Coordinates of C-alpha atoms in Angstrom, one line a residue:
X1 CA -65.6 -62.4 38.0
X2 CA -64.9 -58.9 39.2
X3 CA -61.9 -57.5 37.2
X4 CA -60.4 -55.5 40.0
X5 CA -60.3 -58.4 42.4
X6 CA -58.8 -60.9 39.9
X7 CA -55.2 -59.6 39.6
X8 CA -54.6 -59.9 43.4
X9 CA -55.3 -63.6 43.5
X10 CA -54.5 -64.7 39.9
X11 CA -52.7 -68.1 39.6
X12 CA -50.6 -66.5 36.9
X13 CA -48.8 -64.2 39.3
X14 CA -45.4 -65.7 38.5
X15 CA -45.7 -65.2 34.8
X16 CA -43.5 -62.4 33.6
X17 CA -45.1 -59.5 31.7
X18 CA -43.5 -58.1 28.7
X19 CA -40.7 -55.9 29.8
X20 CA -41.5 -52.3 29.2
X21 CA -44.4 -52.0 31.6
X22 CA -42.6 -54.0 34.3
X23 CA -39.6 -51.7 33.8
X24 CA -41.7 -48.6 34.3
X25 CA -43.0 -50.1 37.6
X26 CA -46.6 -50.6 36.5
X27 CA -47.2 -53.8 38.4
X28 CA -50.2 -55.6 37.1
X29 CA -50.8 -57.8 40.1
X30 CA -51.3 -56.1 43.5
X31 CA -49.7 -58.0 46.3
X32 CA -51.9 -58.1 49.5
X33 CA -49.2 -56.3 51.5
X34 CA -48.8 -53.5 48.9
X35 CA -50.6 -50.2 48.6
X36 CA -52.6 -49.8 45.4
X37 CA -50.4 -48.7 42.5
X38 CA -51.3 -46.5 39.6
X39 CA -52.9 -49.4 37.6
X40 CA -55.2 -50.4 40.5
X41 CA -56.1 -46.8 41.3
X42 CA -57.0 -46.2 37.7
X43 CA -59.0 -49.5 37.5
X44 CA -56.6 -50.5 34.7
X45 CA -57.9 -47.6 32.5
X46 CA -61.5 -48.9 32.7
X47 CA -63.6 -47.1 30.1
X48 CA -61.1 -44.4 29.2
X49 CA -61.3 -43.9 25.5
X50 CA -58.1 -43.6 23.6
X51 CA -58.0 -42.5 19.9
X52 CA -55.1 -43.9 17.9
X53 CA -54.4 -42.0 14.7
X54 CA -52.2 -44.3 12.7
X55 CA -52.2 -47.1 10.0
X56 CA -55.3 -48.9 11.3
X57 CA -55.6 -52.1 13.4
X58 CA -55.8 -55.9 13.0
X59 CA -59.0 -56.6 15.0
X60 CA -58.5 -60.4 15.2
X61 CA -55.4 -60.0 17.4
X62 CA -55.8 -61.6 20.8
X63 CA -54.8 -58.3 22.3
X64 CA -58.2 -56.8 21.4
X65 CA -60.4 -59.6 22.7
X66 CA -63.4 -58.0 24.4
X67 CA -64.3 -60.8 26.8
X68 CA -65.5 -59.6 30.2
X69 CA -65.9 -56.0 28.9
X70 CA -69.0 -54.0 29.8
X71 CA -71.1 -52.4 27.0
X72 CA -69.5 -49.5 25.0
X73 CA -69.7 -46.3 27.1
X74 CA -72.9 -44.4 26.4
X75 CA -70.9 -41.2 25.8
X76 CA -69.2 -42.7 22.7
X77 CA -70.5 -41.2 19.5
X78 CA -68.2 -42.9 17.0
X79 CA -68.9 -45.3 14.1
X80 CA -67.5 -48.5 12.8
X81 CA -66.9 -47.7 9.1
X82 CA -67.2 -50.5 6.6
X83 CA -64.5 -51.3 4.1
X84 CA -62.4 -54.1 2.6
X85 CA -62.3 -57.1 5.0
X86 CA -64.0 -54.9 7.6
X87 CA -67.6 -54.7 8.7
X88 CA -69.6 -53.8 11.8
X89 CA -68.5 -57.0 13.6
X90 CA -64.9 -56.0 13.2
X91 CA -65.5 -53.6 16.1
X92 CA -66.3 -54.8 19.5
X93 CA -66.4 -53.7 23.1
X94 CA -62.6 -53.1 23.0
X95 CA -62.2 -51.6 19.5
X96 CA -65.3 -49.4 19.9
X97 CA -65.0 -47.4 16.7
X98 CA -63.0 -47.2 13.5
X99 CA -62.7 -44.7 10.6
X100 CA -60.4 -44.5 7.6
X101 CA -59.4 -41.6 5.4
X102 CA -58.5 -42.1 1.7
X103 CA -58.9 -38.7 0.3
X104 CA -55.8 -37.6 -1.5
X105 CA -54.4 -41.1 -1.8
X106 CA -54.0 -42.4 -5.4
X107 CA -55.9 -45.3 -6.7
X108 CA -52.7 -47.1 -7.4
X109 CA -51.7 -46.9 -3.7
X110 CA -55.2 -47.8 -2.5
X111 CA -55.1 -51.0 -4.6
X112 CA -52.1 -52.2 -2.6
X113 CA -53.8 -51.4 0.7
X114 CA -56.9 -52.5 2.6
X115 CA -59.5 -49.8 1.8
X116 CA -60.7 -50.0 5.4
X117 CA -59.4 -49.5 8.9
X118 CA -57.6 -52.9 8.6
X119 CA -53.9 -52.4 9.2
X120 CA -51.5 -53.6 6.4
X121 CA -48.2 -52.5 7.8
X122 CA -48.8 -53.5 11.4
X123 CA -47.6 -50.2 12.8
X124 CA -51.0 -49.0 14.1
X125 CA -51.7 -52.5 15.6
X126 CA -48.4 -52.5 17.5
X127 CA -49.1 -49.0 18.8
X128 CA -52.7 -49.8 19.9
X129 CA -51.8 -53.0 21.7
X130 CA -48.9 -51.2 23.5
X131 CA -51.5 -48.7 24.8
X132 CA -54.5 -50.8 25.5
X133 CA -53.9 -54.4 24.7
X134 CA -55.5 -57.0 27.0
X135 CA -53.5 -59.7 28.7
X136 CA -52.2 -62.5 26.3
X137 CA -50.1 -65.3 27.8
X138 CA -47.1 -67.1 26.4
X139 CA -46.2 -64.7 23.6
X140 CA -42.7 -64.1 22.2
X141 CA -41.0 -62.5 19.2
X142 CA -42.8 -64.2 16.3
X143 CA -43.3 -67.2 18.5
X144 CA -39.6 -68.0 18.6
X145 CA -39.0 -67.6 22.3
X146 CA -37.3 -64.2 22.4
X147 CA -38.7 -61.8 25.0
X148 CA -41.2 -64.4 26.2
X149 CA -43.9 -63.4 28.7
X150 CA -47.4 -62.1 29.1
X151 CA -48.4 -59.3 26.6
X152 CA -50.5 -56.4 27.8
X153 CA -51.0 -52.7 27.2
X154 CA -50.4 -50.0 29.8
X155 CA -54.1 -49.2 30.2
X156 CA -55.4 -52.7 29.5
X157 CA -59.1 -52.0 30.2
X158 CA -59.3 -48.8 28.2
X159 CA -61.3 -48.6 24.9
X160 CA -59.9 -47.9 21.5
X161 CA -61.1 -45.6 18.7
X162 CA -59.1 -46.2 15.5
X163 CA -58.5 -43.6 12.8
X164 CA -56.5 -44.9 9.8
X165 CA -54.7 -42.0 8.1
X166 CA -51.4 -43.8 7.1
X167 CA -51.2 -45.9 3.9
X168 CA -48.4 -48.1 2.7
X169 CA -46.7 -46.3 -0.2
X170 CA -48.3 -42.9 0.6
X171 CA -47.5 -42.0 4.2
X172 CA -49.8 -40.0 6.5
X173 CA -51.6 -37.1 4.8
X174 CA -51.9 -34.0 6.9
X175 CA -55.5 -33.3 5.8
X176 CA -56.5 -36.8 6.8
X177 CA -54.8 -36.3 10.2
X178 CA -56.7 -33.1 10.8
X179 CA -60.0 -34.7 9.7
X180 CA -59.3 -37.6 12.1
X181 CA -58.6 -35.3 15.0
X182 CA -61.9 -33.5 14.4
X183 CA -63.8 -36.7 14.2
X184 CA -62.1 -38.1 17.3
X185 CA -63.2 -35.0 19.2
X186 CA -66.8 -35.4 18.2
X187 CA -66.7 -39.2 18.8
X188 CA -65.7 -38.6 22.5
X189 CA -62.1 -39.7 23.0
X190 CA -60.2 -38.8 26.2
X191 CA -56.7 -39.1 24.8
X192 CA -55.2 -39.0 21.3
X193 CA -52.1 -40.9 20.4
X194 CA -50.2 -40.1 17.2
X195 CA -47.0 -42.0 16.4
X196 CA -46.3 -40.1 13.2
X197 CA -44.6 -37.0 12.0
X198 CA -43.4 -35.1 9.0
X199 CA -40.0 -34.0 10.2
X200 CA -38.6 -31.1 12.2
X201 CA -40.6 -27.9 11.6
X202 CA -43.7 -29.7 10.3
X203 CA -46.5 -29.2 12.8
X204 CA -50.1 -30.4 13.2
X205 CA -51.6 -27.1 14.4
X206 CA -55.1 -28.6 14.3
X207 CA -54.2 -30.7 17.3
X208 CA -55.1 -27.6 19.3
X209 CA -58.7 -28.3 18.6
X210 CA -58.5 -31.4 20.8
X211 CA -56.7 -29.7 23.6
X212 CA -59.2 -26.9 23.7
X213 CA -61.8 -29.6 24.3
X214 CA -59.8 -31.1 27.2
X215 CA -58.3 -34.0 25.2
X216 CA -54.6 -34.8 25.9
X217 CA -52.6 -35.2 22.7
X218 CA -49.4 -37.3 22.7
X219 CA -47.0 -37.4 19.7
X220 CA -43.8 -39.3 18.9
X221 CA -40.7 -37.1 18.7
X222 CA -39.2 -38.6 15.5
X223 CA -36.3 -40.9 14.7
X224 CA -33.7 -38.6 13.2
X225 CA -31.3 -38.7 16.2
X226 CA -28.7 -38.3 17.4
X227 CA -28.5 -35.2 15.2
X228 CA -29.5 -32.0 17.1
X229 CA -32.5 -29.9 16.1
X230 CA -34.4 -32.9 14.6
X231 CA -37.3 -33.2 17.0
X232 CA -40.8 -33.5 15.4
X233 CA -44.2 -32.4 16.7
X234 CA -42.9 -29.5 18.8
X235 CA -46.0 -27.6 19.7
X236 CA -46.4 -26.6 23.3
X237 CA -49.8 -28.0 23.9
X238 CA -48.9 -31.6 23.0
X239 CA -46.7 -34.1 24.8
X240 CA -43.7 -35.0 22.6
X241 CA -42.0 -38.3 23.5
X242 CA -38.3 -39.4 23.1
X243 CA -37.4 -43.1 23.0
X244 CA -35.3 -44.9 25.5
X245 CA -34.0 -48.4 26.1
X246 CA -35.1 -50.8 28.9
X247 CA -33.5 -53.6 30.9
X248 CA -33.7 -56.2 28.3
X249 CA -31.2 -57.2 25.6
X250 CA -30.7 -60.0 23.1
X251 CA -27.1 -61.1 23.3
X252 CA -25.8 -63.5 20.6
X253 CA -22.7 -65.6 21.1
X254 CA -20.1 -65.4 18.3
X255 CA -17.5 -68.2 18.5
X256 CA -14.2 -67.9 16.6
X257 CA -12.1 -70.8 15.5
X258 CA -9.5 -70.0 18.1
X259 CA -12.1 -70.7 20.8
X260 CA -12.5 -67.0 21.6
X261 CA -16.1 -66.2 22.4
X262 CA -17.5 -62.7 21.8
X263 CA -21.0 -61.2 22.1
X264 CA -23.2 -59.1 19.8
X265 CA -26.9 -58.3 19.6
X266 CA -29.3 -60.0 17.2
X267 CA -32.8 -61.4 16.7
X268 CA -31.5 -64.8 15.5
X269 CA -34.0 -67.1 17.1
X270 CA -34.5 -69.5 14.2
X271 CA -31.6 -72.0 14.3
X272 CA -32.9 -73.7 11.1
X273 CA -31.7 -70.9 8.9
X274 CA -28.0 -71.9 9.5
X275 CA -26.5 -75.2 10.5
X276 CA -25.0 -75.1 14.0
X277 CA -21.4 -75.4 12.9
X278 CA -18.5 -73.2 12.0
X279 CA -18.5 -71.4 8.7
X280 CA -15.8 -69.6 6.8
X281 CA -15.3 -66.0 7.9
X282 CA -14.8 -63.3 5.4
X283 CA -13.8 -59.7 6.3
X284 CA -15.4 -57.6 3.5
X285 CA -14.7 -54.3 5.2
X286 CA -17.3 -51.8 3.9
X287 CA -19.3 -54.6 2.2
X288 CA -19.6 -52.7 -1.1
X289 CA -20.5 -54.6 -4.2
X290 CA -16.9 -54.8 -5.5
X291 CA -15.5 -56.2 -2.2
X292 CA -18.2 -58.7 -1.8
X293 CA -17.8 -59.9 -5.4
X294 CA -14.1 -60.3 -5.2
X295 CA -14.2 -62.0 -1.8
X296 CA -16.5 -64.8 -2.9
X297 CA -18.8 -64.8 0.2
X298 CA -21.3 -67.4 -0.9
X299 CA -22.1 -69.7 1.9
X300 CA -19.8 -67.8 4.3
X301 CA -20.3 -65.4 7.3
X302 CA -19.3 -61.9 6.4
X303 CA -17.8 -59.3 8.7
X304 CA -18.6 -55.7 7.7
X305 CA -16.1 -53.4 9.5
X306 CA -14.7 -50.2 8.0
X307 CA -14.2 -47.6 10.7
X308 CA -12.7 -45.2 8.3
X309 CA -16.0 -44.9 6.4
X310 CA -18.2 -44.7 9.4
X311 CA -18.7 -40.9 8.9
X312 CA -19.7 -41.4 5.3
X313 CA -23.1 -43.1 5.8
X314 CA -25.5 -43.0 8.7
X315 CA -25.4 -46.3 10.6
X316 CA -28.9 -47.3 9.7
X317 CA -28.3 -46.7 6.0
X318 CA -25.0 -48.6 6.1
X319 CA -26.6 -51.5 7.9
X320 CA -29.5 -51.7 5.4
X321 CA -27.1 -51.6 2.4
X322 CA -24.9 -54.3 4.0
X323 CA -27.8 -56.7 4.6
X324 CA -29.1 -56.2 1.1
X325 CA -25.8 -56.8 -0.6
X326 CA -24.6 -59.7 1.5
X327 CA -27.9 -61.5 0.9
X328 CA -27.6 -60.9 -2.8
X329 CA -24.1 -62.2 -2.7
X330 CA -25.2 -65.5 -1.2
X331 CA -23.7 -65.1 2.3
X332 CA -25.0 -67.3 5.2
X333 CA -24.5 -64.7 7.9
X334 CA -23.6 -61.1 8.6
X335 CA -21.6 -59.5 11.5
X336 CA -22.0 -55.7 11.2
X337 CA -19.8 -53.3 13.1
X338 CA -21.4 -50.0 14.3
X339 CA -20.2 -47.0 16.2
X340 CA -23.8 -46.2 17.4
X341 CA -26.7 -48.5 18.4
X342 CA -28.9 -49.5 15.4
X343 CA -32.5 -50.5 16.0
X344 CA -32.8 -54.3 16.2
X345 CA -35.9 -54.2 14.0
X346 CA -33.6 -53.2 11.2
X347 CA -32.5 -56.9 11.3
X348 CA -36.0 -58.2 10.6
X349 CA -35.2 -58.4 6.9
X350 CA -32.7 -61.2 7.8
X351 CA -35.3 -63.4 9.2
X352 CA -35.5 -66.8 7.5
X353 CA -32.4 -66.1 5.4
X354 CA -29.4 -65.8 7.7
X355 CA -28.3 -64.6 11.1
X356 CA -27.4 -60.9 11.3
X357 CA -25.5 -59.7 14.3
X358 CA -24.6 -56.2 15.5
X359 CA -21.2 -55.6 17.2
X360 CA -19.3 -52.6 18.4
X361 CA -16.0 -51.5 16.9
X362 CA -14.0 -53.1 19.6
X363 CA -15.5 -56.6 19.1
X364 CA -15.3 -56.1 15.3
X365 CA -11.6 -55.3 15.6
X366 CA -10.9 -58.5 17.6
X367 CA -12.8 -60.5 14.9
X368 CA -10.8 -58.8 12.1
X369 CA -7.5 -59.4 13.9
X370 CA -8.3 -63.1 14.2
X371 CA -9.2 -63.1 10.5
X372 CA -5.9 -61.4 9.6
X373 CA -3.8 -63.8 11.7
X374 CA -5.4 -67.0 10.7
X375 CA -5.0 -69.0 7.5
X376 CA -8.4 -70.6 7.6
X377 CA -10.7 -68.3 9.8
X378 CA -14.0 -69.8 10.8
X379 CA -16.9 -68.5 13.0
X380 CA -20.1 -69.8 14.5
X381 CA -23.2 -67.7 15.4
X382 CA -25.4 -69.2 18.1
X383 CA -29.1 -68.5 18.5
X384 CA -29.9 -65.3 20.4
X385 CA -31.0 -65.4 24.1
X386 CA -33.0 -63.0 26.2
X387 CA -31.4 -61.2 29.1
X388 CA -33.4 -59.1 31.5
X389 CA -33.0 -57.2 34.8
X390 CA -30.0 -55.8 36.6
X391 CA -27.4 -57.1 34.1
X392 CA -28.6 -54.6 31.5
X393 CA -27.8 -50.9 32.0
X394 CA -31.0 -48.9 31.4
X395 CA -32.6 -46.7 30.5
X396 CA -30.6 -44.8 27.9
X397 CA -31.9 -42.4 25.3
X398 CA -31.9 -44.3 22.0
X399 CA -29.5 -43.3 19.3
X400 CA -32.3 -42.7 16.8
X401 CA -34.5 -40.6 19.0
X402 CA -34.7 -37.1 17.6
X403 CA -33.1 -34.4 19.6
X404 CA -33.7 -30.7 20.4
X405 CA -33.4 -27.8 20.3
X406 CA -36.7 -26.9 18.8
X407 CA -36.0 -25.3 15.4
X408 CA -39.5 -24.0 14.9
X409 CA -40.1 -22.6 18.4
X410 CA -36.7 -22.2 20.2
X411 CA -38.3 -21.0 23.5
X412 CA -40.3 -24.3 23.7
X413 CA -38.3 -27.2 25.1
X414 CA -38.8 -30.5 23.2
X415 CA -38.9 -33.4 23.6
X416 CA -40.9 -33.4 26.8
X417 CA -40.2 -36.8 28.3
X418 CA -38.7 -40.2 27.4
X419 CA -40.3 -43.6 27.6
X420 CA -39.3 -47.1 26.5
X421 CA -39.1 -47.3 22.7
X422 CA -36.4 -49.9 21.9
X423 CA -37.2 -53.6 21.4
X424 CA -40.9 -53.2 22.2
X425 CA -42.8 -56.5 21.8
X426 CA -46.4 -55.9 20.7
X427 CA -49.1 -57.2 18.3
X428 CA -48.8 -57.2 14.6
X429 CA -51.5 -59.2 12.8
X430 CA -51.8 -62.5 14.6
X431 CA -48.2 -62.4 16.0
X432 CA -46.0 -60.4 18.3
X433 CA -43.1 -58.5 16.9
X434 CA -40.2 -56.4 18.3
X435 CA -40.1 -52.8 17.0
X436 CA -38.2 -49.7 18.0
X437 CA -38.5 -46.0 17.6
X438 CA -40.4 -43.0 19.2
X439 CA -43.5 -44.5 17.6
X440 CA -43.2 -47.2 20.3
X441 CA -42.3 -44.8 23.0
X442 CA -45.3 -42.5 22.3
X443 CA -48.0 -45.2 23.2
X444 CA -46.3 -45.7 26.6
X445 CA -46.9 -42.0 27.5
X446 CA -50.4 -42.2 25.9
X447 CA -51.4 -45.1 28.2
X448 CA -50.0 -43.4 31.4
X449 CA -51.8 -40.2 30.3
X450 CA -55.0 -42.3 30.1
X451 CA -54.4 -43.8 33.6
X452 CA -53.9 -40.4 35.2
X453 CA -57.0 -39.1 33.4
X454 CA -59.0 -42.0 34.8
X455 CA -58.0 -40.9 38.4
X456 CA -58.0 -37.2 37.9
X457 CA -61.0 -36.6 35.6
X458 CA -60.9 -32.8 36.2
X459 CA -57.3 -32.3 35.3
X460 CA -56.5 -30.4 32.1
X461 CA -54.1 -31.8 29.4
X462 CA -51.5 -29.3 30.7
X463 CA -51.8 -30.6 34.2
X464 CA -51.4 -34.2 33.1
X465 CA -48.4 -33.4 31.0
X466 CA -46.9 -31.4 33.8
X467 CA -47.4 -34.3 36.2
X468 CA -45.5 -36.7 33.8
X469 CA -42.7 -34.2 33.1
X470 CA -42.0 -32.9 36.6
X471 CA -41.8 -36.4 38.2
X472 CA -39.6 -38.0 35.6
X473 CA -36.3 -39.6 36.6
X474 CA -32.8 -38.4 35.8
X475 CA -31.1 -41.5 37.0
X476 CA -31.2 -45.2 36.0
X477 CA -32.0 -48.1 38.2
X478 CA -28.5 -48.0 39.8
X479 CA -28.7 -44.3 40.7
X480 CA -26.4 -43.3 37.9
X481 CA -27.2 -40.4 35.6
X482 CA -29.1 -41.5 32.5
X483 CA -27.0 -41.5 29.3
X484 CA -27.9 -40.8 25.7
X485 CA -26.7 -43.1 23.0
X486 CA -24.8 -41.5 20.2
X487 CA -21.4 -40.8 18.8
X488 CA -20.1 -40.7 21.5
X489 CA -22.4 -41.7 24.3
X490 CA -22.9 -38.8 26.7
X491 CA -24.9 -37.8 29.8
X492 CA -28.5 -37.1 28.7
X493 CA -29.6 -33.5 28.7
X494 CA -33.1 -31.8 28.2
X495 CA -32.6 -31.9 24.4
X496 CA -32.4 -35.7 24.6
X497 CA -35.2 -36.4 27.0
X498 CA -36.9 -33.2 28.2
X499 CA -37.8 -33.5 31.9
X500 CA -36.3 -37.1 32.1
X501 CA -37.5 -40.7 31.9
X502 CA -41.2 -41.2 32.7
X503 CA -42.0 -42.5 36.2
X504 CA -45.7 -43.4 36.2
X505 CA -46.2 -44.1 39.9
X506 CA -44.8 -40.7 40.8
X507 CA -46.8 -38.9 38.1
X508 CA -50.2 -39.7 39.6
X509 CA -49.3 -37.7 42.7
X510 CA -47.0 -34.8 41.6
X511 CA -47.8 -32.4 44.4
X512 CA -47.7 -29.3 42.2
X513 CA -48.6 -28.9 38.5
X514 CA -48.0 -26.2 35.9
X515 CA -51.4 -25.6 34.4
X516 CA -52.3 -23.7 31.2
X517 CA -55.7 -22.3 30.3
X518 CA -55.9 -23.9 26.8
X519 CA -57.1 -20.6 25.4
X520 CA -53.6 -19.2 26.1
X521 CA -52.4 -21.5 23.3
X522 CA -54.5 -19.4 20.9
X523 CA -52.1 -16.5 21.6
X524 CA -49.2 -18.8 20.7
X525 CA -50.9 -19.8 17.5
X526 CA -51.5 -16.1 16.6
X527 CA -47.8 -15.5 17.3
X528 CA -46.8 -18.1 14.8
X529 CA -49.1 -16.4 12.2
X530 CA -47.6 -13.0 12.9
X531 CA -50.9 -11.6 14.2
X532 CA -49.7 -10.2 17.5
X533 CA -46.7 -8.4 18.9
X534 CA -44.4 -9.2 21.8
X535 CA -44.4 -12.9 21.0
X536 CA -40.9 -13.5 22.5
X537 CA -42.1 -12.4 26.0
X538 CA -45.3 -14.4 25.6
X539 CA -43.5 -17.6 24.7
X540 CA -41.0 -17.3 27.6
X541 CA -43.9 -16.8 30.0
X542 CA -46.2 -19.5 28.7
X543 CA -46.7 -21.7 31.9
X544 CA -44.9 -24.8 30.7
X545 CA -43.1 -27.3 32.9
X546 CA -39.7 -26.1 31.6
X547 CA -37.9 -22.8 31.0
X548 CA -36.0 -22.2 27.8
X549 CA -34.3 -18.9 27.0
X550 CA -32.6 -19.2 23.6
X551 CA -31.2 -15.6 23.4
X552 CA -30.1 -14.4 26.8
X553 CA -28.1 -11.1 26.3
X554 CA -28.1 -9.6 29.8
X555 CA -30.9 -10.8 32.1
X556 CA -34.5 -11.8 31.8
X557 CA -37.2 -12.6 34.3
X558 CA -39.6 -15.4 33.6
X559 CA -43.0 -15.9 35.3
X560 CA -44.4 -19.3 36.2
X561 CA -47.3 -20.4 38.4
X562 CA -48.0 -23.7 40.1
X563 CA -51.2 -25.3 41.3
X564 CA -51.3 -27.4 44.4
X565 CA -52.9 -30.8 43.8
X566 CA -51.4 -32.4 46.9
X567 CA -52.2 -31.9 50.6
X568 CA -54.1 -28.7 51.3
X569 CA -51.5 -27.7 53.9
X570 CA -48.1 -27.7 52.2
X571 CA -44.8 -25.7 52.0
X572 CA -42.3 -26.0 49.2
X573 CA -38.7 -24.8 49.1
X574 CA -37.1 -23.9 45.8
X575 CA -33.9 -25.8 45.0
X576 CA -32.2 -24.8 41.8
X577 CA -29.1 -25.5 39.7
X578 CA -28.2 -22.6 37.5
X579 CA -27.1 -23.4 33.9
X580 CA -23.3 -22.9 33.4
X581 CA -22.4 -19.3 32.8
X582 CA -25.7 -18.0 34.3
X583 CA -26.7 -16.5 37.6
X584 CA -30.2 -17.8 38.7
X585 CA -32.6 -16.6 41.4
X586 CA -36.1 -17.6 42.3
X587 CA -38.5 -15.2 44.1
X588 CA -40.2 -16.2 46.4
X589 CA -38.0 -19.1 47.2
X590 CA -40.6 -20.6 49.6
X591 CA -44.3 -21.1 48.7
X592 CA -47.0 -22.2 51.1
X593 CA -50.6 -23.4 50.8
X594 CA -53.1 -23.3 53.7
X595 CA -56.6 -24.4 54.4
X596 CA -58.9 -21.8 53.0
X597 CA -56.2 -20.2 50.9
X598 CA -55.7 -20.3 47.2
X599 CA -54.3 -23.3 45.4
X600 CA -52.3 -21.3 42.9
X601 CA -49.2 -19.2 43.4
X602 CA -46.9 -17.3 41.0
X603 CA -43.1 -17.0 41.2
X604 CA -40.3 -15.3 39.2
X605 CA -37.1 -16.8 37.9
X606 CA -34.4 -14.3 37.0
X607 CA -31.5 -15.4 34.7
X608 CA -28.5 -13.2 34.3
X609 CA -25.6 -13.9 32.0
X610 CA -22.2 -14.0 33.7
X611 CA -20.4 -12.9 30.6
X612 CA -21.2 -11.4 27.3
X613 CA -20.5 -14.2 24.8
X614 CA -22.0 -15.9 21.8
X615 CA -22.4 -19.2 23.5
X616 CA -24.0 -22.6 23.3
X617 CA -26.9 -24.1 25.3
X618 CA -26.3 -24.9 29.0
X619 CA -28.7 -26.7 31.3
X620 CA -30.0 -26.4 34.8
X621 CA -33.1 -27.1 36.8
X622 CA -35.6 -25.8 39.3
X623 CA -37.2 -28.1 41.9
X624 CA -39.9 -27.3 44.3
X625 CA -39.5 -29.7 47.3
X626 CA -41.8 -30.3 50.3
X627 CA -39.0 -32.1 52.0
X628 CA -40.6 -35.5 52.0
X629 CA -43.1 -36.8 49.4
X630 CA -43.0 -34.4 46.5
X631 CA -40.2 -33.1 44.4
X632 CA -41.4 -31.1 41.4
X633 CA -38.6 -30.6 38.9
X634 CA -38.4 -28.6 35.6
X635 CA -35.4 -28.2 33.3
X636 CA -33.9 -24.8 32.7
X637 CA -32.2 -24.3 29.3
X638 CA -30.3 -21.1 28.4
X639 CA -28.2 -19.9 25.5
X640 CA -26.3 -16.6 25.9
X641 CA -26.0 -14.4 22.8
X642 CA -24.5 -11.2 21.7
X643 CA -26.4 -10.7 18.5
X644 CA -29.8 -12.0 17.4
X645 CA -30.0 -14.9 15.0
X646 CA -26.4 -15.9 15.2
X647 CA -25.8 -19.4 16.4
X648 CA -22.7 -20.9 18.0
X649 CA -21.3 -22.9 15.1
X650 CA -17.8 -23.5 16.5

């Protein structure tokens, strides 16, 4: 059966695919009346080779079945490295190569791990199946029915090269990462995906080796949000990904003894862990050891709600502590109040023990008020259900997604783009599990990068990155500005999601791209090493799909160039929104491309401070529009200063 024909006539057309790829508009099945979408144009990523540098892979997962795959591409030079519970047959025509790197890892740690490319934690398997997993029908969260549908990766016909550098108990060693990158280059990968990071300011400079060889490199942006200046992997030649929500939620009904019904979020799919009746409700406030002990919570459902202490502990730490202590105290359920969205995968530890439900402060206050007014307060937690579609406001930038500005290189905007990274259902071992974080967002961009690479084989990594960034969305499915979760929730800005939320179908035909000769990045590298002068001017004029001026005193002129990859005959008009407190001009304001003329043109953007003030960052944009099909937008970020190296700390 020819693969490209099968999706158009498949009898499984009505089965719903797992939500993130549907949400991004990457329809697997081409309707006869529809034009070919990105997936069909890219032949589903056929024979693009994606290197995944992570914690290994579980080769027996159905997501990596190699049925109906052609032989391994002849250009592949990689190996299938033997090890514990891994031999040459562990690779196939889907997982075409695997290596593992144990240098620097202690013997004690290695004894607790598979000394092979086999994945102990499941992280690398989850990432790999999100990128390239084949279709698997009738899957759901741990088989319990939540998020049910057909699992697949974004580039389901691509091939995988696996590089295990992360070990349970030891993290991901930088030397191992660098060795894996160099091996992946020699092996012949087209794209590298790295859902890892060492924190803000820790950079993998060796990733430039791959970009110099024409290999796109995609990194996760980190999970230290919503705190500013926490973004990881902030080098200009990589694509750095923020995490966003999608149009799926897991509401859980909370019934009070007074017949009031409230809703939280949970992963409580296993009704057998708690009888389906009312249990005594205890309000244990901060759920510290003393309060839990004095409240006698054994066999009861505990409400943890202490708004006065919300600023003392980060929400994820407070939730982790609450789960641990309530379980130890013998509780039969937890209702945890939060002022910012926690990741649902933080609730995985409750599985098989008791239901754990997240609620906001308003819901928690109503539960606490009922508890205070009632002599014998009781509560019932119903099994979680799945809600998808227009009833869920999405996307939003996830609370935990790390934010800019870029502490290491303030003139380089990071993150670059956002993609789904909350509640992503993908393979772990022989099951399918919901995980959240920029580690889950990164493989979405890696897969789309591979699809674009499949169509535009001659595009450089910078061109592909530009296409993704400049076509991203600023509005949600209802046309409302995308918001960023946090305390409080706010409108998202470039420090939250770079150019916006990834729109794959637009990215394949961007009209114009901001290209960079990869050798230019060597100058950037030399700047970081202090080997050249005038680095400030160089960084401002590096031809990135963004403009960031972190120290505008009076005025500055920034140069950019665009390459026409759309119709040969085209005219674009500059449409710009100046950052607050800044006068902005673009020269020329109209650019044209003609048959027989050049495909590149250069323009100048001049930014002038309206007042001399030590200010904060403000945001604007520049869009090149052809009036119909193409709208090529880059963010513009400016901070006015009076004196160097003095931040606005008001």
